mmCIF file of C-alpha atoms in Angstrom:
data_model
loop_
_atom_site.group_PDB
_atom_site.id
_atom_site.type_symbol
_atom_site.label_atom_id
_atom_site.label_comp_id
_atom_site.label_asym_id
_atom_site.label_seq_id
_atom_site.Cartn_x
_atom_site.Cartn_y
_atom_site.Cartn_z
ATOM 1 C CA MET A 1 6.956 -8.744 13.632
ATOM 2 C CA ASP A 2 6.155 -5.133 14.485
ATOM 3 C CA LYS A 3 3.532 -3.224 12.547
ATOM 4 C CA LEU A 4 4.649 -0.137 10.636
ATOM 5 C CA ASN A 5 2.362 2.827 11.329
ATOM 6 C CA PHE A 6 1.433 5.764 9.128
ATOM 7 C CA LYS A 7 2.849 8.378 11.513
ATOM 8 C CA THR A 8 6.282 6.814 11.047
ATOM 9 C CA LEU A 9 5.739 6.863 7.281
ATOM 10 C CA LYS A 10 4.755 10.541 7.402
ATOM 11 C CA ASP A 11 7.968 11.409 9.238
ATOM 12 C CA LYS A 12 9.992 9.408 6.726
ATOM 13 C CA GLN A 13 8.212 11.086 3.820
ATOM 14 C CA HIS A 14 9.108 14.494 5.269
ATOM 15 C CA ASP A 15 12.786 13.510 5.357
ATOM 16 C CA LEU A 16 12.943 11.945 1.892
ATOM 17 C CA GLN A 17 10.402 13.754 -0.260
ATOM 18 C CA ASP A 18 12.862 16.220 -1.806
ATOM 19 C CA GLY A 19 14.328 13.268 -3.683
ATOM 20 C CA PHE A 20 10.982 11.984 -4.967
ATOM 21 C CA PRO A 21 9.670 12.476 -8.497
ATOM 22 C CA ASP A 22 6.516 14.575 -8.461
ATOM 23 C CA ASP A 23 4.246 11.627 -9.301
ATOM 24 C CA LEU A 24 5.611 9.504 -6.462
ATOM 25 C CA SER A 25 5.459 12.405 -4.039
ATOM 26 C CA LEU A 26 1.765 12.896 -4.829
ATOM 27 C CA ARG A 27 0.989 9.176 -4.499
ATOM 28 C CA VAL A 28 2.739 8.844 -1.165
ATOM 29 C CA HIS A 29 1.245 12.052 0.238
ATOM 30 C CA ARG A 30 -2.289 10.997 -0.643
ATOM 31 C CA ALA A 31 -1.898 7.381 0.488
ATOM 32 C CA ILE A 32 -0.443 8.335 3.869
ATOM 33 C CA SER A 33 -3.159 10.946 4.453
ATOM 34 C CA TRP A 34 -5.878 8.293 4.141
ATOM 35 C CA GLY A 35 -3.879 5.841 6.215
ATOM 36 C CA LEU A 36 -3.535 8.360 9.036
ATOM 37 C CA ARG A 37 -7.286 8.880 8.996
ATOM 38 C CA ALA A 38 -7.900 5.118 8.986
ATOM 39 C CA GLU A 39 -5.768 4.659 12.092
ATOM 40 C CA LYS A 40 -8.170 6.924 13.986
ATOM 41 C CA GLU A 41 -11.118 4.722 13.031
ATOM 42 C CA THR A 42 -10.758 2.124 15.759
ATOM 43 C CA LYS A 43 -14.386 0.984 16.087
ATOM 44 C CA ASP A 44 -16.061 1.178 12.659
ATOM 45 C CA VAL A 45 -14.470 -1.584 10.572
ATOM 46 C CA ASP A 46 -16.506 -0.734 7.439
ATOM 47 C CA VAL A 47 -15.210 2.825 7.418
ATOM 48 C CA ARG A 48 -11.691 1.686 8.303
ATOM 49 C CA PHE A 49 -11.653 -0.752 5.392
ATOM 50 C CA LEU A 50 -12.848 1.896 2.928
ATOM 51 C CA LEU A 51 -10.344 4.487 4.153
ATOM 52 C CA LEU A 52 -7.511 2.002 3.763
ATOM 53 C CA TRP A 53 -8.727 1.045 0.303
ATOM 54 C CA ILE A 54 -8.688 4.702 -0.763
ATOM 55 C CA GLY A 55 -5.107 4.880 0.477
ATOM 56 C CA PHE A 56 -4.305 1.732 -1.504
ATOM 57 C CA ASN A 57 -5.901 3.279 -4.595
ATOM 58 C CA ALA A 58 -3.721 6.352 -4.171
ATOM 59 C CA ALA A 59 -0.640 4.148 -4.013
ATOM 60 C CA TYR A 60 -1.226 1.732 -6.890
ATOM 61 C CA THR A 61 -3.700 3.167 -9.432
ATOM 62 C CA ARG A 62 -2.030 4.389 -12.589
ATOM 63 C CA ILE A 63 -2.832 5.563 -16.091
ATOM 64 C CA PRO A 64 -2.176 2.464 -18.226
ATOM 65 C CA SER A 65 -0.222 2.885 -21.439
ATOM 66 C CA GLU A 66 -3.285 1.688 -23.342
ATOM 67 C CA PHE A 67 -5.204 4.770 -22.144
ATOM 68 C CA ALA A 68 -3.362 6.962 -24.630
ATOM 69 C CA ARG A 69 -4.636 4.772 -27.464
ATOM 70 C CA GLY A 70 -8.221 5.060 -26.343
ATOM 71 C CA ASP A 71 -8.458 1.596 -24.778
ATOM 72 C CA SER A 72 -9.787 0.995 -21.294
ATOM 73 C CA GLY A 73 -6.501 -0.442 -20.065
ATOM 74 C CA PRO A 74 -5.943 -3.681 -18.168
ATOM 75 C CA PRO A 75 -8.484 -4.780 -15.564
ATOM 76 C CA ASP A 76 -7.640 -4.116 -11.932
ATOM 77 C CA ARG A 77 -6.531 -7.700 -11.434
ATOM 78 C CA ASN A 78 -3.711 -7.220 -13.953
ATOM 79 C CA VAL A 79 -2.736 -3.913 -12.365
ATOM 80 C CA PHE A 80 -2.692 -5.651 -8.961
ATOM 81 C CA ARG A 81 -0.491 -8.403 -10.310
ATOM 82 C CA SER A 82 2.003 -5.979 -11.860
ATOM 83 C CA TYR A 83 2.104 -3.831 -8.724
ATOM 84 C CA PHE A 84 2.617 -6.779 -6.367
ATOM 85 C CA LYS A 85 5.292 -8.320 -8.581
ATOM 86 C CA THR A 86 7.200 -5.042 -8.518
ATOM 87 C CA LEU A 87 6.910 -4.725 -4.733
ATOM 88 C CA VAL A 88 8.117 -8.284 -4.149
ATOM 89 C CA SER A 89 11.025 -7.847 -6.585
ATOM 90 C CA ILE A 90 12.361 -4.745 -4.792
ATOM 91 C CA ASP A 91 11.728 -6.022 -1.268
ATOM 92 C CA GLY A 92 15.294 -6.844 -0.282
ATOM 93 C CA SER A 93 14.353 -7.240 3.386
ATOM 94 C CA ASN A 94 11.445 -9.604 2.613
ATOM 95 C CA ARG A 95 8.990 -7.487 4.576
ATOM 96 C CA VAL A 96 6.065 -8.241 2.254
ATOM 97 C CA TYR A 97 6.979 -11.928 2.260
ATOM 98 C CA ASP A 98 7.231 -12.079 6.050
ATOM 99 C CA ALA A 99 3.953 -10.228 6.617
ATOM 100 C CA VAL A 100 2.076 -12.463 4.177
ATOM 101 C CA TRP A 101 3.453 -15.799 5.318
ATOM 102 C CA GLU A 102 4.045 -15.207 9.016
ATOM 103 C CA LYS A 103 1.189 -12.888 9.919
ATOM 104 C CA PHE A 104 -1.712 -13.931 7.688
ATOM 105 C CA PHE A 105 -1.275 -17.043 5.558
ATOM 106 C CA GLN A 106 0.958 -19.538 7.286
ATOM 107 C CA LYS A 107 1.555 -22.443 4.955
ATOM 108 C CA ASP A 108 0.195 -25.212 7.183
ATOM 109 C CA THR A 109 -2.954 -23.473 8.426
ATOM 110 C CA PRO A 110 -6.398 -23.915 6.827
ATOM 111 C CA THR A 111 -7.371 -21.608 3.975
ATOM 112 C CA PRO A 112 -9.574 -18.826 5.397
ATOM 113 C CA LYS A 113 -13.206 -19.466 4.566
ATOM 114 C CA TRP A 114 -13.713 -15.969 3.178
ATOM 115 C CA VAL A 115 -11.190 -16.648 0.408
ATOM 116 C CA LYS A 116 -13.602 -19.239 -1.034
ATOM 117 C CA ASN A 117 -16.767 -17.228 -0.355
ATOM 118 C CA LYS A 118 -18.868 -16.785 -3.502
ATOM 119 C CA PHE A 119 -20.270 -13.495 -2.213
ATOM 120 C CA VAL A 120 -16.902 -11.790 -2.682
ATOM 121 C CA PHE A 121 -16.321 -13.403 -6.080
ATOM 122 C CA THR A 122 -17.186 -11.202 -9.053
ATOM 123 C CA PRO A 123 -18.093 -13.999 -11.546
ATOM 124 C CA PHE A 124 -20.811 -15.185 -9.131
ATOM 125 C CA TRP A 125 -22.455 -11.769 -9.240
ATOM 126 C CA ASP A 126 -22.026 -11.634 -13.017
ATOM 127 C CA HIS A 127 -23.977 -14.892 -13.139
ATOM 128 C CA VAL A 128 -26.670 -13.552 -10.796
ATOM 129 C CA HIS A 129 -27.159 -10.589 -13.123
ATOM 130 C CA GLY A 130 -27.337 -12.761 -16.219
ATOM 131 C CA LYS A 131 -24.020 -11.841 -17.818
ATOM 132 C CA PRO A 132 -23.386 -14.228 -20.745
ATOM 133 C CA GLY A 133 -20.742 -16.880 -20.256
ATOM 134 C CA LYS A 134 -20.793 -16.787 -16.453
ATOM 135 C CA ASP A 135 -22.827 -19.941 -15.804
ATOM 136 C CA ASP A 136 -19.570 -21.712 -14.870
ATOM 137 C CA TRP A 137 -18.861 -19.347 -11.971
ATOM 138 C CA ASN A 138 -18.650 -22.326 -9.585
ATOM 139 C CA GLU A 139 -15.811 -23.842 -11.586
ATOM 140 C CA SER A 140 -14.165 -20.419 -11.729
ATOM 141 C CA LEU A 141 -14.382 -20.253 -7.951
ATOM 142 C CA SER A 142 -12.775 -23.702 -7.727
ATOM 143 C CA ARG A 143 -9.958 -22.492 -9.976
ATOM 144 C CA ARG A 144 -9.544 -19.491 -7.678
ATOM 145 C CA GLY A 145 -9.151 -21.885 -4.764
ATOM 146 C CA ARG A 146 -6.598 -23.939 -6.671
ATOM 147 C CA ARG A 147 -4.586 -20.819 -7.564
ATOM 148 C CA PHE A 148 -4.655 -19.750 -3.937
ATOM 149 C CA ASN A 149 -3.513 -23.181 -2.765
ATOM 150 C CA ARG A 150 -0.771 -23.258 -5.398
ATOM 151 C CA ALA A 151 0.413 -19.845 -4.252
ATOM 152 C CA ARG A 152 0.601 -21.105 -0.675
ATOM 153 C CA LYS A 153 2.378 -24.312 -1.684
ATOM 154 C CA GLU A 154 4.937 -22.403 -3.751
ATOM 155 C CA MET A 155 5.101 -19.469 -1.302
ATOM 156 C CA ASN A 156 4.336 -17.229 -4.278
ATOM 157 C CA THR A 157 3.723 -13.921 -2.546
ATOM 158 C CA ALA A 158 2.704 -11.855 -5.578
ATOM 159 C CA LEU A 159 0.190 -14.461 -6.764
ATOM 160 C CA LEU A 160 -1.353 -14.860 -3.325
ATOM 161 C CA LEU A 161 -1.714 -11.093 -2.885
ATOM 162 C CA THR A 162 -3.344 -10.872 -6.310
ATOM 163 C CA GLU A 163 -5.926 -13.512 -5.359
ATOM 164 C CA VAL A 164 -6.625 -11.933 -1.968
ATOM 165 C CA PHE A 165 -6.974 -8.396 -3.301
ATOM 166 C CA ASP A 166 -9.176 -9.627 -6.116
ATOM 167 C CA ASN A 167 -11.623 -10.775 -3.428
ATOM 168 C CA LEU A 168 -11.217 -7.569 -1.461
ATOM 169 C CA TYR A 169 -11.884 -5.542 -4.607
ATOM 170 C CA THR A 170 -15.287 -7.221 -4.967
ATOM 171 C CA LEU A 171 -15.960 -6.485 -1.310
ATOM 172 C CA ARG A 172 -14.898 -2.888 -1.842
ATOM 173 C CA ASN A 173 -17.367 -2.598 -4.721
ATOM 174 C CA GLN A 174 -20.197 -3.924 -2.570
ATOM 175 C CA LEU A 175 -19.542 -1.338 0.124
ATOM 176 C CA MET A 176 -18.818 1.608 -2.152
ATOM 177 C CA HIS A 177 -21.832 1.027 -4.393
ATOM 178 C CA GLY A 178 -24.368 0.512 -1.638
ATOM 179 C CA GLY A 179 -24.510 -3.257 -2.001
ATOM 180 C CA ALA A 180 -24.098 -3.890 1.716
ATOM 181 C CA THR A 181 -25.614 -2.655 4.964
ATOM 182 C CA TRP A 182 -23.413 -0.594 7.256
ATOM 183 C CA ASN A 183 -22.307 -2.767 10.162
ATOM 184 C CA GLY A 184 -24.417 -5.603 8.746
ATOM 185 C CA SER A 185 -23.956 -9.237 9.666
ATOM 186 C CA VAL A 186 -23.245 -10.302 6.066
ATOM 187 C CA ASN A 187 -19.552 -10.367 5.091
ATOM 188 C CA ARG A 188 -18.374 -9.343 8.584
ATOM 189 C CA GLU A 189 -15.496 -11.806 8.435
ATOM 190 C CA GLN A 190 -14.355 -10.525 5.046
ATOM 191 C CA VAL A 191 -14.515 -6.864 6.063
ATOM 192 C CA SER A 192 -12.613 -7.464 9.302
ATOM 193 C CA ALA A 193 -9.982 -9.599 7.587
ATOM 194 C CA GLY A 194 -9.638 -7.126 4.741
ATOM 195 C CA ALA A 195 -9.147 -4.184 7.087
ATOM 196 C CA GLU A 196 -6.532 -6.064 9.091
ATOM 197 C CA ILE A 197 -4.623 -7.183 5.996
ATOM 198 C CA MET A 198 -4.594 -3.712 4.487
ATOM 199 C CA ASP A 199 -3.699 -2.104 7.818
ATOM 200 C CA TRP A 200 -0.546 -4.232 7.902
ATOM 201 C CA MET A 201 0.328 -4.380 4.216
ATOM 202 C CA LEU A 202 -0.355 -0.849 2.956
ATOM 203 C CA PRO A 203 2.304 0.832 5.142
ATOM 204 C CA ILE A 204 4.861 -1.695 3.883
ATOM 205 C CA PHE A 205 3.830 -1.046 0.274
ATOM 206 C CA ILE A 206 4.193 2.719 0.718
ATOM 207 C CA ASP A 207 7.523 2.369 2.510
ATOM 208 C CA LEU A 208 8.922 0.270 -0.329
ATOM 209 C CA MET A 209 7.749 2.863 -2.837
ATOM 210 C CA MET A 210 9.524 5.625 -0.909
ATOM 211 C CA GLU A 211 12.707 3.552 -0.718
ATOM 212 C CA ASN A 212 12.611 2.977 -4.482
ATOM 213 C CA PRO A 213 11.845 6.385 -6.011
ATOM 214 C CA ASP A 214 13.501 5.476 -9.322
ATOM 215 C CA GLU A 215 11.056 2.626 -9.925
ATOM 216 C CA SER A 216 8.364 3.324 -12.511
ATOM 217 C CA TRP A 217 5.223 3.732 -10.376
ATOM 218 C CA GLY A 218 3.216 5.341 -13.153
ATOM 219 C CA LYS A 219 1.281 8.566 -13.359
ATOM 220 C CA PRO A 220 -1.663 9.121 -11.001
ATOM 221 C CA PHE A 221 -4.992 9.179 -12.806
ATOM 222 C CA TYR A 222 -5.931 12.428 -11.028
ATOM 223 C CA PRO A 223 -2.872 14.705 -10.908
ATOM 224 C CA VAL A 224 -2.948 18.123 -9.290
ATOM 225 C CA ILE A 225 -4.070 20.707 -11.866
ATOM 226 C CA GLU A 226 -3.164 24.242 -10.871
ATOM 227 C CA LYS A 227 -5.395 26.022 -13.394
#
């Protein structure tokens, strides 16, 4: 299958944006801008991964309904799950499905080692830092593996993406918060895999959003404030 690039998305946005709600227009504009910059970063995989993650943030992050009541809102995992379920449900051409199962996670191939890596598993780090109730992180990691395997067995695209991006979110935190060395040897496989996955998947996500402007994509957390 051919990869969708951000230049093509930018041209499509230009043609369609008059029909977009303001919130969607802002999301798409921001996400594509970071994607275009990421495509220029051909050698530095750390920077490429972070640029793509910023684009992903622009596309999916939303103000949860709980925010208005003063609550913190659902954790990112739940937001991931809701976002991926919506994308899969509106994907009439099965582009997300095909990319996941044909490009990255063929059913009969071994589970990538980085999926089961404790160093990109948040409960492990919670345990390291003494957070109460996290002594069973190893069992939690085993459950993660079982969920991933179930998703592959059932070809459950939304569940598999949720598990994968949960790992990538931990990796993103390590990089963004100075918990990793630039171009270091640790987590190289995860960073490279994450950048490749996001480089393929994010353009498809954005394209589906543009093709479904009436879907409820939520309000961006940081809207444009004129005054």
